[in-house]
């Protein structure tokens, strides 16, 4: 006879963020047309986008504003 499973043995459901749906709050990084990371402020999103752009200049990096549903392109200033 099998033992009944205890509810504690079952894994807790994870809150997954779908990359194919636009977020409804905050700011997100869009890399080559795909949502990648979510941030609470535009400054933190721009900082993360600039760090990514400094490492990989060939990527197209944008900051998506979920409330206004707008995107702003992050330009790489290039070598000085």
mmCIF file of N, CA and C in Angstrom:
data_model
loop_
_atom_site.group_PDB
_atom_site.id
_atom_site.type_symbol
_atom_site.label_atom_id
_atom_site.label_comp_id
_atom_site.label_asym_id
_atom_site.label_seq_id
_atom_site.Cartn_x
_atom_site.Cartn_y
_atom_site.Cartn_z
ATOM 1 N N UNK A 1 0.839 -1.175 0.000
ATOM 2 C CA UNK A 1 0.000 0.000 0.000
ATOM 3 C C UNK A 1 0.890 1.247 0.000
ATOM 4 N N UNK A 2 0.556 2.216 -0.850
ATOM 5 C CA UNK A 2 1.331 3.445 -0.946
ATOM 6 C C UNK A 2 0.979 4.385 0.197
ATOM 7 N N UNK A 3 1.992 5.125 0.604
ATOM 8 C CA UNK A 3 1.758 6.123 1.635
ATOM 9 C C UNK A 3 1.169 7.373 0.995
ATOM 10 N N UNK A 4 0.250 8.030 1.650
ATOM 11 C CA UNK A 4 -0.284 9.274 1.088
ATOM 12 C C UNK A 4 0.788 10.367 1.138
ATOM 13 N N UNK A 5 0.791 11.192 0.112
ATOM 14 C CA UNK A 5 1.763 12.288 0.054
ATOM 15 C C UNK A 5 1.343 13.403 0.991
ATOM 16 N N UNK A 6 2.305 13.912 1.685
ATOM 17 C CA UNK A 6 2.054 15.038 2.572
ATOM 18 C C UNK A 6 2.203 16.317 1.749
ATOM 19 N N UNK A 7 1.394 17.299 2.054
ATOM 20 C CA UNK A 7 1.390 18.547 1.285
ATOM 21 C C UNK A 7 2.745 19.260 1.337
ATOM 22 N N UNK A 8 3.523 19.034 2.385
ATOM 23 C CA UNK A 8 4.821 19.692 2.494
ATOM 24 C C UNK A 8 5.826 19.142 1.496
ATOM 25 N N UNK A 9 5.608 17.916 1.010
ATOM 26 C CA UNK A 9 6.528 17.321 0.053
ATOM 27 C C UNK A 9 6.386 17.924 -1.340
ATOM 28 N N UNK A 10 5.263 18.538 -1.619
ATOM 29 C CA UNK A 10 5.029 19.101 -2.944
ATOM 30 C C UNK A 10 5.756 20.436 -3.070
ATOM 31 N N UNK A 11 6.389 20.669 -4.201
ATOM 32 C CA UNK A 11 7.097 21.945 -4.371
ATOM 33 C C UNK A 11 6.115 23.109 -4.460
ATOM 34 N N UNK A 12 6.565 24.244 -3.948
ATOM 35 C CA UNK A 12 5.740 25.445 -3.998
ATOM 36 C C UNK A 12 5.719 25.985 -5.424
ATOM 37 N N UNK A 13 4.578 26.454 -5.903
ATOM 38 C CA UNK A 13 4.539 27.015 -7.261
ATOM 39 C C UNK A 13 5.372 28.290 -7.325
ATOM 40 N N UNK A 14 6.078 28.449 -8.419
ATOM 41 C CA UNK A 14 6.915 29.625 -8.610
ATOM 42 C C UNK A 14 6.153 30.689 -9.381
ATOM 43 N N UNK A 15 6.461 31.915 -9.056
ATOM 44 C CA UNK A 15 5.902 33.019 -9.826
ATOM 45 C C UNK A 15 6.862 33.268 -10.980
ATOM 46 N N UNK A 16 6.479 32.865 -12.159
ATOM 47 C CA UNK A 16 7.355 33.028 -13.312
ATOM 48 C C UNK A 16 6.965 34.279 -14.087
ATOM 49 N N UNK A 17 7.964 34.908 -14.635
ATOM 50 C CA UNK A 17 7.749 36.093 -15.459
ATOM 51 C C UNK A 17 7.897 35.665 -16.905
ATOM 52 N N UNK A 18 6.850 35.865 -17.664
ATOM 53 C CA UNK A 18 6.885 35.452 -19.067
ATOM 54 C C UNK A 18 7.573 36.515 -19.896
ATOM 55 N N UNK A 19 8.489 36.067 -20.722
ATOM 56 C CA UNK A 19 9.262 37.002 -21.534
ATOM 57 C C UNK A 19 8.506 37.463 -22.769
ATOM 58 N N UNK A 20 7.427 36.774 -23.123
ATOM 59 C CA UNK A 20 6.708 37.149 -24.339
ATOM 60 C C UNK A 20 5.562 38.119 -24.073
ATOM 61 N N UNK A 21 5.308 38.460 -22.814
ATOM 62 C CA UNK A 21 4.252 39.412 -22.474
ATOM 63 C C UNK A 21 4.874 40.646 -21.846
ATOM 64 N N UNK A 22 4.382 41.791 -22.258
ATOM 65 C CA UNK A 22 4.905 43.049 -21.729
ATOM 66 C C UNK A 22 4.490 43.211 -20.270
ATOM 67 N N UNK A 23 5.396 43.704 -19.435
ATOM 68 C CA UNK A 23 5.043 43.929 -18.032
ATOM 69 C C UNK A 23 4.045 45.073 -17.904
ATOM 70 N N UNK A 24 3.355 45.115 -16.779
ATOM 71 C CA UNK A 24 2.341 46.145 -16.567
ATOM 72 C C UNK A 24 2.814 47.246 -15.626
ATOM 73 N N UNK A 25 3.888 47.009 -14.885
ATOM 74 C CA UNK A 25 4.413 48.018 -13.966
ATOM 75 C C UNK A 25 5.926 48.084 -14.081
ATOM 76 N N UNK A 26 6.486 49.215 -13.704
ATOM 77 C CA UNK A 26 7.932 49.360 -13.649
ATOM 78 C C UNK A 26 8.571 49.574 -15.009
ATOM 79 N N UNK A 27 9.848 49.261 -15.068
ATOM 80 C CA UNK A 27 10.648 49.451 -16.275
ATOM 81 C C UNK A 27 11.360 48.147 -16.590
ATOM 82 N N UNK A 28 11.511 47.859 -17.863
ATOM 83 C CA UNK A 28 12.160 46.622 -18.286
ATOM 84 C C UNK A 28 13.213 46.916 -19.331
ATOM 85 N N UNK A 29 14.224 46.056 -19.361
ATOM 86 C CA UNK A 29 15.215 46.122 -20.427
ATOM 87 C C UNK A 29 14.746 45.255 -21.572
ATOM 88 N N UNK A 30 14.813 45.794 -22.764
ATOM 89 C CA UNK A 30 14.478 45.047 -23.972
ATOM 90 C C UNK A 30 15.775 44.914 -24.760
ATOM 91 N N UNK A 31 16.227 43.675 -24.936
ATOM 92 C CA UNK A 31 17.480 43.412 -25.641
ATOM 93 C C UNK A 31 17.152 42.670 -26.922
ATOM 94 N N UNK A 32 17.455 43.296 -28.045
ATOM 95 C CA UNK A 32 17.164 42.735 -29.370
ATOM 96 C C UNK A 32 15.712 42.275 -29.490
ATOM 97 N N UNK A 33 14.791 43.068 -28.924
ATOM 98 C CA UNK A 33 13.365 42.790 -29.057
ATOM 99 C C UNK A 33 12.787 41.849 -28.022
ATOM 100 N N UNK A 34 13.585 41.422 -27.031
ATOM 101 C CA UNK A 34 13.106 40.485 -26.013
ATOM 102 C C UNK A 34 13.210 41.129 -24.632
ATOM 103 N N UNK A 35 12.147 41.000 -23.832
ATOM 104 C CA UNK A 35 12.167 41.511 -22.468
ATOM 105 C C UNK A 35 13.130 40.669 -21.646
ATOM 106 N N UNK A 36 14.035 41.341 -20.928
ATOM 107 C CA UNK A 36 15.048 40.608 -20.174
ATOM 108 C C UNK A 36 14.946 40.809 -18.673
ATOM 109 N N UNK A 37 15.061 42.025 -18.184
ATOM 110 C CA UNK A 37 15.053 42.236 -16.736
ATOM 111 C C UNK A 37 14.093 43.358 -16.380
ATOM 112 N N UNK A 38 13.565 43.297 -15.156
ATOM 113 C CA UNK A 38 12.587 44.271 -14.684
ATOM 114 C C UNK A 38 13.210 45.097 -13.566
ATOM 115 N N UNK A 39 12.920 46.398 -13.565
ATOM 116 C CA UNK A 39 13.489 47.319 -12.585
ATOM 117 C C UNK A 39 12.390 48.231 -12.057
ATOM 118 N N UNK A 40 12.583 48.714 -10.832
ATOM 119 C CA UNK A 40 11.587 49.583 -10.208
ATOM 120 C C UNK A 40 11.687 51.019 -10.704
ATOM 121 N N UNK A 41 12.901 51.479 -11.007
ATOM 122 C CA UNK A 41 13.086 52.865 -11.437
ATOM 123 C C UNK A 41 13.735 52.913 -12.815
ATOM 124 N N UNK A 42 13.537 54.028 -13.488
ATOM 125 C CA UNK A 42 14.123 54.201 -14.816
ATOM 126 C C UNK A 42 15.645 54.324 -14.714
ATOM 127 N N UNK A 43 16.129 54.898 -13.614
ATOM 128 C CA UNK A 43 17.575 55.051 -13.442
ATOM 129 C C UNK A 43 18.267 53.697 -13.341
ATOM 130 N N UNK A 44 17.684 52.777 -12.577
ATOM 131 C CA UNK A 44 18.307 51.458 -12.441
ATOM 132 C C UNK A 44 18.235 50.682 -13.752
ATOM 133 N N UNK A 45 17.157 50.863 -14.504
ATOM 134 C CA UNK A 45 17.045 50.188 -15.801
ATOM 135 C C UNK A 45 18.063 50.750 -16.788
ATOM 136 N N UNK A 46 18.237 52.071 -16.797
ATOM 137 C CA UNK A 46 19.220 52.679 -17.694
ATOM 138 C C UNK A 46 20.644 52.293 -17.305
ATOM 139 N N UNK A 47 20.905 52.198 -16.011
ATOM 140 C CA UNK A 47 22.236 51.798 -15.548
ATOM 141 C C UNK A 47 22.551 50.363 -15.976
ATOM 142 N N UNK A 48 21.586 49.467 -15.824
ATOM 143 C CA UNK A 48 21.786 48.080 -16.249
ATOM 144 C C UNK A 48 21.927 47.992 -17.766
ATOM 145 N N UNK A 49 21.155 48.783 -18.479
ATOM 146 C CA UNK A 49 21.243 48.792 -19.935
ATOM 147 C C UNK A 49 22.565 49.333 -20.432
ATOM 148 N N UNK A 50 23.071 50.368 -19.772
ATOM 149 C CA UNK A 50 24.358 50.935 -20.168
ATOM 150 C C UNK A 50 25.496 49.969 -19.859
ATOM 151 N N UNK A 51 25.417 49.249 -18.746
ATOM 152 C CA UNK A 51 26.444 48.253 -18.427
ATOM 153 C C UNK A 51 26.452 47.146 -19.472
ATOM 154 N N UNK A 52 25.275 46.740 -19.902
ATOM 155 C CA UNK A 52 25.175 45.708 -20.935
ATOM 156 C C UNK A 52 25.687 46.229 -22.274
ATOM 157 N N UNK A 53 25.342 47.461 -22.593
ATOM 158 C CA UNK A 53 25.767 48.061 -23.862
ATOM 159 C C UNK A 53 27.283 48.273 -23.893
ATOM 160 N N UNK A 54 27.890 48.575 -22.737
ATOM 161 C CA UNK A 54 29.341 48.742 -22.680
ATOM 162 C C UNK A 54 30.070 47.431 -22.950
ATOM 163 N N UNK A 55 29.479 46.319 -22.535
ATOM 164 C CA UNK A 55 30.115 45.015 -22.763
ATOM 165 C C UNK A 55 29.856 44.485 -24.162
ATOM 166 N N UNK A 56 28.655 44.723 -24.680
ATOM 167 C CA UNK A 56 28.258 44.180 -25.980
ATOM 168 C C UNK A 56 27.642 45.296 -26.819
ATOM 169 N N UNK A 57 28.475 46.012 -27.573
ATOM 170 C CA UNK A 57 28.011 47.180 -28.325
ATOM 171 C C UNK A 57 27.078 46.813 -29.469
ATOM 172 N N UNK A 58 27.135 45.569 -29.934
ATOM 173 C CA UNK A 58 26.327 45.194 -31.092
ATOM 174 C C UNK A 58 24.851 44.977 -30.741
ATOM 175 N N UNK A 59 24.526 44.876 -29.450
ATOM 176 C CA UNK A 59 23.140 44.649 -29.049
ATOM 177 C C UNK A 59 22.313 45.927 -29.154
ATOM 178 N N UNK A 60 21.033 45.750 -29.449
ATOM 179 C CA UNK A 60 20.098 46.871 -29.398
ATOM 180 C C UNK A 60 19.416 46.807 -28.035
ATOM 181 N N UNK A 61 19.663 47.793 -27.199
ATOM 182 C CA UNK A 61 19.146 47.806 -25.834
ATOM 183 C C UNK A 61 18.184 48.972 -25.687
ATOM 184 N N UNK A 62 16.991 48.682 -25.150
ATOM 185 C CA UNK A 62 15.972 49.707 -24.930
ATOM 186 C C UNK A 62 15.438 49.583 -23.512
ATOM 187 N N UNK A 63 14.926 50.689 -22.979
ATOM 188 C CA UNK A 63 14.223 50.688 -21.698
ATOM 189 C C UNK A 63 12.744 50.844 -22.004
ATOM 190 N N UNK A 64 11.929 49.897 -21.510
ATOM 191 C CA UNK A 64 10.487 49.910 -21.738
ATOM 192 C C UNK A 64 9.792 50.439 -20.490
ATOM 193 N N UNK A 65 8.998 51.495 -20.653
ATOM 194 C CA UNK A 65 8.195 52.064 -19.569
ATOM 195 C C UNK A 65 6.816 51.423 -19.635
ATOM 196 N N UNK A 66 6.482 50.616 -18.636
ATOM 197 C CA UNK A 66 5.244 49.844 -18.677
ATOM 198 C C UNK A 66 4.003 50.719 -18.524
ATOM 199 N N UNK A 67 4.085 51.789 -17.747
ATOM 200 C CA UNK A 67 2.908 52.634 -17.541
ATOM 201 C C UNK A 67 2.551 53.411 -18.800
ATOM 202 N N UNK A 68 3.550 53.986 -19.466
ATOM 203 C CA UNK A 68 3.301 54.773 -20.672
ATOM 204 C C UNK A 68 3.375 53.944 -21.943
ATOM 205 N N UNK A 69 3.852 52.716 -21.815
ATOM 206 C CA UNK A 69 4.015 51.797 -22.954
ATOM 207 C C UNK A 69 4.890 52.413 -24.039
ATOM 208 N N UNK A 70 6.034 52.942 -23.606
ATOM 209 C CA UNK A 70 6.992 53.532 -24.539
ATOM 210 C C UNK A 70 8.355 52.883 -24.354
ATOM 211 N N UNK A 71 9.170 52.963 -25.401
ATOM 212 C CA UNK A 71 10.532 52.431 -25.361
ATOM 213 C C UNK A 71 11.500 53.558 -25.680
ATOM 214 N N UNK A 72 12.628 53.563 -24.985
ATOM 215 C CA UNK A 72 13.677 54.539 -25.280
ATOM 216 C C UNK A 72 14.982 53.789 -25.513
ATOM 217 N N UNK A 73 15.628 54.098 -26.614
ATOM 218 C CA UNK A 73 16.851 53.420 -27.027
ATOM 219 C C UNK A 73 18.031 53.906 -26.199
ATOM 220 N N UNK A 74 18.891 52.976 -25.796
ATOM 221 C CA UNK A 74 20.115 53.325 -25.083
ATOM 222 C C UNK A 74 21.233 53.373 -26.107
ATOM 223 N N UNK A 75 21.821 54.566 -26.264
ATOM 224 C CA UNK A 75 22.914 54.752 -27.215
ATOM 225 C C UNK A 75 24.240 54.582 -26.497
ATOM 226 N N UNK A 76 25.168 53.933 -27.173
ATOM 227 C CA UNK A 76 26.506 53.770 -26.635
ATOM 228 C C UNK A 76 27.326 54.965 -27.071
ATOM 229 N N UNK A 77 27.946 55.695 -26.124
ATOM 230 C CA UNK A 77 28.688 56.895 -26.507
ATOM 231 C C UNK A 77 29.962 56.598 -27.287
ATOM 232 N N UNK A 78 30.450 55.385 -27.215
ATOM 233 C CA UNK A 78 31.653 55.027 -27.955
ATOM 234 C C UNK A 78 32.911 55.412 -27.206
ATOM 235 N N UNK A 79 34.068 55.008 -27.727
ATOM 236 C CA UNK A 79 35.325 55.353 -27.056
ATOM 237 C C UNK A 79 35.604 56.851 -27.154
ATOM 238 N N UNK A 80 36.201 57.377 -26.104
ATOM 239 C CA UNK A 80 36.462 58.825 -26.051
ATOM 240 C C UNK A 80 37.656 59.230 -26.864
#
